[in-house]
Coordinates of C-alpha atoms and ligand atoms in Angstrom, one line a residue:
M1 CA 15.7 19.8 18.5
D2 CA 16.5 22.8 16.3
E3 CA 15.0 23.5 12.8
K4 CA 18.3 22.6 11.1
E5 CA 18.6 19.2 12.7
F6 CA 14.9 18.5 12.0
S7 CA 15.3 19.5 8.3
E8 CA 18.3 17.1 8.1
I9 CA 16.2 14.2 9.5
I10 CA 13.3 15.0 7.1
A11 CA 15.8 15.0 4.2
L12 CA 17.0 11.6 5.3
I13 CA 13.4 10.3 5.4
S14 CA 12.8 11.7 1.9
Q15 CA 16.0 10.1 0.7
Q16 CA 15.1 6.7 2.0
T17 CA 11.4 6.6 1.1
G18 CA 10.7 9.2 -1.6
I19 CA 8.1 10.7 0.7
I20 CA 7.9 14.5 1.0
P21 CA 6.2 15.0 4.3
R22 CA 3.5 17.7 4.5
E23 CA 3.2 20.1 7.4
S24 CA 0.8 18.0 9.6
H25 CA 2.8 15.0 8.8
R26 CA 6.0 16.8 9.9
A27 CA 4.4 17.7 13.2
G28 CA 3.7 14.0 13.9
I29 CA 7.3 13.1 13.0
M30 CA 8.6 15.8 15.4
N31 CA 6.4 14.4 18.2
F32 CA 7.7 10.9 17.6
I33 CA 11.3 12.0 17.7
E34 CA 10.8 13.9 21.0
K35 CA 9.2 10.9 22.5
R36 CA 11.8 8.5 21.2
K37 CA 14.7 10.7 22.5
K38 CA 13.3 10.1 26.0
E39 CA 13.3 6.3 25.5
I40 CA 16.9 6.0 24.4
S41 CA 19.9 7.4 26.1
L42 CA 21.6 9.7 23.7
N43 CA 24.2 11.1 26.2
G44 CA 24.3 14.5 24.4
L45 CA 24.4 13.0 20.9
P46 CA 22.0 14.6 18.5
Y47 CA 19.2 12.3 17.3
S48 CA 20.3 12.8 13.7
A49 CA 23.8 11.4 14.6
Y50 CA 22.3 8.5 16.5
L51 CA 20.1 7.8 13.4
R52 CA 23.2 7.6 11.2
L53 CA 25.1 5.4 13.6
N54 CA 22.4 2.9 14.5
K55 CA 21.3 0.8 11.6
G56 CA 18.0 -0.3 13.1
E57 CA 16.9 3.2 14.1
M58 CA 16.0 4.3 10.6
N59 CA 13.5 1.4 10.4
I60 CA 12.0 2.5 13.7
L61 CA 11.7 6.1 12.5
L62 CA 10.2 5.1 9.2
N63 CA 7.7 2.8 10.9
A64 CA 6.5 5.9 12.8
A65 CA 6.9 8.4 9.9
T66 CA 4.5 6.8 7.4
V67 CA 0.8 7.5 7.1
N68 CA -1.0 4.1 7.3
E69 CA -4.7 4.9 7.2
T70 CA -6.6 2.1 5.4
Y71 CA -9.8 0.0 5.8
F72 CA -11.6 -2.9 4.2
F73 CA -13.2 -2.5 0.8
R74 CA -12.1 1.2 0.6
E75 CA -13.4 2.9 -2.5
E76 CA -16.3 0.4 -2.9
S77 CA -17.0 1.5 -6.5
Q78 CA -13.6 -0.1 -7.5
F79 CA -14.5 -3.4 -5.9
S80 CA -17.9 -3.3 -7.7
L81 CA -16.1 -3.0 -11.0
L82 CA -13.8 -5.9 -10.0
K83 CA -16.7 -8.1 -9.1
D84 CA -18.8 -7.3 -12.2
K85 CA -16.2 -7.0 -14.9
I86 CA -12.5 -7.5 -14.2
F87 CA -12.6 -10.6 -12.1
P88 CA -15.0 -12.5 -14.5
E89 CA -12.7 -11.3 -17.4
F90 CA -9.6 -12.7 -15.7
R91 CA -11.5 -16.0 -14.8
A92 CA -12.2 -16.5 -18.4
K93 CA -8.7 -15.6 -19.6
L94 CA -6.6 -17.4 -16.9
G95 CA -8.5 -20.7 -16.8
S96 CA -7.0 -22.8 -14.0
K97 CA -4.0 -20.4 -13.6
P98 CA -4.1 -18.3 -10.4
L99 CA -4.8 -14.6 -10.6
R100 CA -1.7 -12.8 -9.3
I101 CA -2.6 -9.7 -7.2
W102 CA -0.2 -7.2 -5.6
S103 CA -1.2 -4.6 -3.1
A104 CA 1.8 -2.3 -3.2
A105 CA 1.9 0.1 -0.2
S106 CA -0.6 -2.2 1.5
S107 CA -0.3 -0.8 4.9
S108 CA -1.8 -3.3 7.5
G109 CA -3.4 -5.5 4.8
E110 CA -7.1 -4.6 4.8
E111 CA -6.8 -3.9 1.0
I112 CA -5.2 -7.3 0.1
Y113 CA -7.6 -9.3 2.3
S114 CA -10.5 -7.4 0.6
L115 CA -9.2 -8.4 -2.8
Y116 CA -8.6 -12.0 -1.7
L117 CA -12.1 -12.4 -0.1
L118 CA -13.8 -10.9 -3.2
A119 CA -11.8 -13.3 -5.5
Q120 CA -12.7 -16.3 -3.3
S121 CA -16.4 -15.4 -3.4
L122 CA -16.2 -15.7 -7.2
S123 CA -14.2 -19.0 -6.9
I124 CA -11.1 -17.4 -8.4
K125 CA -7.8 -18.9 -7.3
T126 CA -5.3 -16.2 -6.3
E127 CA -1.6 -15.6 -5.5
C128 CA -1.6 -12.5 -3.3
V129 CA 1.3 -10.3 -2.3
A130 CA 1.1 -7.4 0.2
S131 CA 4.1 -5.1 0.4
D132 CA 5.0 -1.9 2.3
I133 CA 8.1 -0.1 3.4
N134 CA 6.8 -0.2 7.0
T135 CA 7.6 -3.5 8.8
A136 CA 5.2 -2.9 11.7
V137 CA 2.1 -2.7 9.4
L138 CA 3.3 -5.9 7.6
E139 CA 3.4 -7.7 11.0
K140 CA -0.2 -6.6 11.6
C141 CA -1.1 -8.0 8.1
A142 CA 0.5 -11.3 9.1
K143 CA -1.5 -11.5 12.3
G144 CA -4.8 -10.8 10.5
E145 CA -6.4 -9.2 13.5
Y146 CA -8.3 -5.9 13.0
T147 CA -10.2 -3.5 15.3
P148 CA -13.7 -2.2 14.3
N149 CA -11.9 0.9 12.9
S150 CA -10.9 -1.1 9.9
V151 CA -14.6 -1.6 8.9
K152 CA -16.4 1.6 7.8
S153 CA -20.1 2.0 8.0
V154 CA -20.6 3.7 4.6
D155 CA -17.7 3.1 2.1
G156 CA -17.2 -0.6 1.7
A157 CA -20.6 -1.5 3.3
K158 CA -21.7 -3.3 0.1
F159 CA -19.0 -5.9 0.5
Q160 CA -19.0 -6.4 4.3
H161 CA -21.0 -9.6 4.1
L162 CA -17.6 -11.1 2.9
L163 CA -16.1 -10.3 6.3
A164 CA -19.1 -11.6 8.4
K165 CA -17.7 -15.1 8.9
Y166 CA -14.6 -13.6 10.5
Q167 CA -16.2 -10.9 12.5
K168 CA -16.9 -10.8 16.3
T169 CA -19.9 -9.1 17.8
D170 CA -18.0 -5.9 18.4
K171 CA -17.2 -5.9 14.6
S172 CA -13.5 -6.6 15.0
V173 CA -12.1 -9.0 12.4
V174 CA -9.9 -12.0 13.0
F175 CA -8.8 -14.1 10.1
P176 CA -7.8 -17.8 10.8
E177 CA -4.3 -18.8 10.0
E178 CA -5.3 -20.6 6.8
I179 CA -6.5 -17.2 5.4
C180 CA -3.5 -15.3 6.6
N181 CA -1.2 -17.8 4.9
Q182 CA -2.8 -16.9 1.6
I183 CA -1.1 -13.5 1.7
E184 CA 2.6 -13.3 1.0
R185 CA 4.1 -10.3 2.7
R186 CA 7.2 -8.5 1.6
Q187 CA 9.0 -5.3 2.6
I188 CA 9.3 -3.4 -0.6
N189 CA 10.5 0.2 -0.9
L190 CA 8.8 1.5 -4.0
S191 CA 11.2 4.4 -4.4
F192 CA 14.3 2.3 -4.4
V193 CA 15.5 1.8 -8.0
A194 CA 17.3 -1.5 -7.3
E195 CA 14.3 -3.0 -5.4
S196 CA 13.0 -6.3 -6.7
F197 CA 9.3 -6.0 -7.5
P198 CA 6.9 -9.0 -7.8
R199 CA 6.8 -10.4 -11.4
N200 CA 3.9 -11.4 -13.7
V201 CA 1.2 -9.6 -11.7
N202 CA -2.2 -9.4 -13.3
L203 CA -3.7 -6.8 -10.9
I204 CA -1.9 -4.1 -8.9
F205 CA -3.5 -1.9 -6.3
I206 CA -1.2 1.0 -5.5
R207 CA -3.5 3.4 -3.7
N208 CA -3.0 6.5 -1.5
V209 CA 0.8 6.5 -1.8
F210 CA 1.6 8.5 -5.0
I211 CA 0.4 11.7 -3.2
Y212 CA 3.4 11.5 -1.0
F213 CA 5.9 11.3 -3.9
T214 CA 7.4 13.9 -6.2
V215 CA 6.4 14.0 -9.9
E216 CA 9.7 12.4 -10.9
M217 CA 9.3 9.6 -8.3
R218 CA 5.8 8.9 -9.5
R219 CA 7.1 8.6 -13.1
Q220 CA 10.0 6.3 -12.0
I221 CA 7.7 4.0 -9.9
L222 CA 5.1 3.6 -12.6
K223 CA 7.7 2.8 -15.2
K224 CA 9.3 0.2 -13.0
I225 CA 5.9 -1.4 -12.2
V226 CA 4.9 -1.5 -15.8
D227 CA 8.3 -2.8 -17.0
E228 CA 8.9 -5.4 -14.2
S229 CA 5.6 -6.4 -12.7
L230 CA 2.4 -5.9 -14.7
T231 CA 1.5 -8.5 -17.3
D232 CA 0.3 -7.4 -20.8
G233 CA -3.4 -6.7 -20.4
G234 CA -3.0 -6.4 -16.6
Y235 CA -4.7 -3.7 -14.6
L236 CA -3.5 -1.1 -12.2
F237 CA -5.7 0.8 -9.7
V238 CA -4.8 4.0 -7.8
S239 CA -7.1 6.0 -5.5
M240 CA -9.6 8.0 -7.5
S241 CA -8.3 11.1 -5.6
E242 CA -4.8 10.5 -6.9
L243 CA -5.8 10.6 -10.6
P244 CA -5.1 14.3 -11.1
A245 CA -1.5 13.6 -9.9
L246 CA -1.0 10.9 -12.6
D247 CA -1.4 12.8 -15.8
S248 CA 0.2 11.9 -19.2
S249 CA 3.5 13.5 -18.1
V250 CA 4.1 10.6 -15.6
L251 CA 2.3 7.7 -17.3
P252 CA 4.4 5.2 -19.4
K253 CA 3.2 5.1 -23.0
N254 CA 2.0 1.5 -22.7
L255 CA -0.3 2.3 -19.7
E256 CA -3.7 3.3 -20.9
K257 CA -6.2 5.1 -18.8
V258 CA -9.6 3.4 -18.9
C259 CA -12.9 4.9 -17.8
D260 CA -15.8 2.7 -16.8
G261 CA -18.8 4.6 -15.5
K262 CA -17.5 6.5 -12.5
V263 CA -14.3 4.4 -12.1
F264 CA -11.0 5.2 -13.7
Y265 CA -8.1 2.7 -13.8
F266 CA -5.1 1.7 -16.0
K267 CA -4.5 -1.1 -18.4
K268 CA -1.1 -2.3 -19.8
I269 CA -1.3 -2.4 -23.5
Ligands
SAM1 C1 -2.2 5.6 3.3 S1 -1.5 4.0 3.3 C2 -2.4 3.3 1.9 C3 -2.9 1.9 2.3 C4 -3.8 1.3 1.2 N1 -3.1 1.2 0.0 C5 -5.1 2.1 1.0 O1 -5.2 2.8 0.0 O2 -6.0 2.0 1.9 C6 0.1 4.4 2.5 C7 1.2 3.4 2.7 O3 2.3 3.7 1.9 C8 3.4 3.2 2.5 N2 4.6 3.8 1.9 C9 5.1 5.0 2.0 N3 6.2 5.2 1.3 C10 6.5 4.0 0.8 C11 7.6 3.5 -0.1 N4 8.6 4.3 -0.5 N5 7.5 2.2 -0.4 C12 6.5 1.4 0.0 N6 5.5 1.8 0.7 C13 5.5 3.1 1.1 C14 3.2 3.6 4.0 O4 4.0 2.9 4.9 C15 1.7 3.3 4.1 O5 1.5 2.1 4.7

């Protein structure tokens, strides 16, 4: 494939997802396309044309073009803060009402199951939504089966006792159906203006995805989340490594940055 056609495909991916692929990421996309071209019969048609003509192909390409790295209890310090402060605060505030949690850009679901298990351990009722643009990772979330790669030996170790009940001797994790059913899964494209986001959410985790978006897209997504999804007094967590990318130029006025020890997060005021 020549550079012009590849750039055209990258532009289509950016248009559909808001993602601006980096160099290493572009190499992965190129490899996938070359492999994919051998699987389908193009009969001389350029892949970019095939992509435009076949509705389902964009989904296949997007499923291969996103970066889906994730694991249980990632960024343990945030989970410690939830356990010691935020979940008890919600329990007192919500009474018998469920705590509504949304893991936006959830990937295969390790993040939402971590949040669910922590809430359960504190006897907090939840309504959990996991969303992603990638349908393959959402299917994995629905299955609730994870290899030992989803459990890291250092980060998250403090909370791994919550997984023990579901772990096999090789450290893989299999959740029973009744746990999987506690997680609603939705395909949501965060960059699509007309997309319908979950409503009345108390706690949103949207981590390790802003880095792939332009400044304007970050601003648009944060505004939409705060206007449509987050309740007053609700909290939003991003990855600590993304904080520099979310300065006052992209933050809505009613989203306040909060610092608690080493952990930063946001509160809707
Ligand atoms: C690196 S994973 C983050 C997973 C998890 N939040 C974590 O921090 O461990 C990034 C996820 O963002 C998703 N993503 C990328 N662009 C998206 C978009 N426009 N809308 C929704 N999800 C998107 C990818 O499919 C991928 O699963």
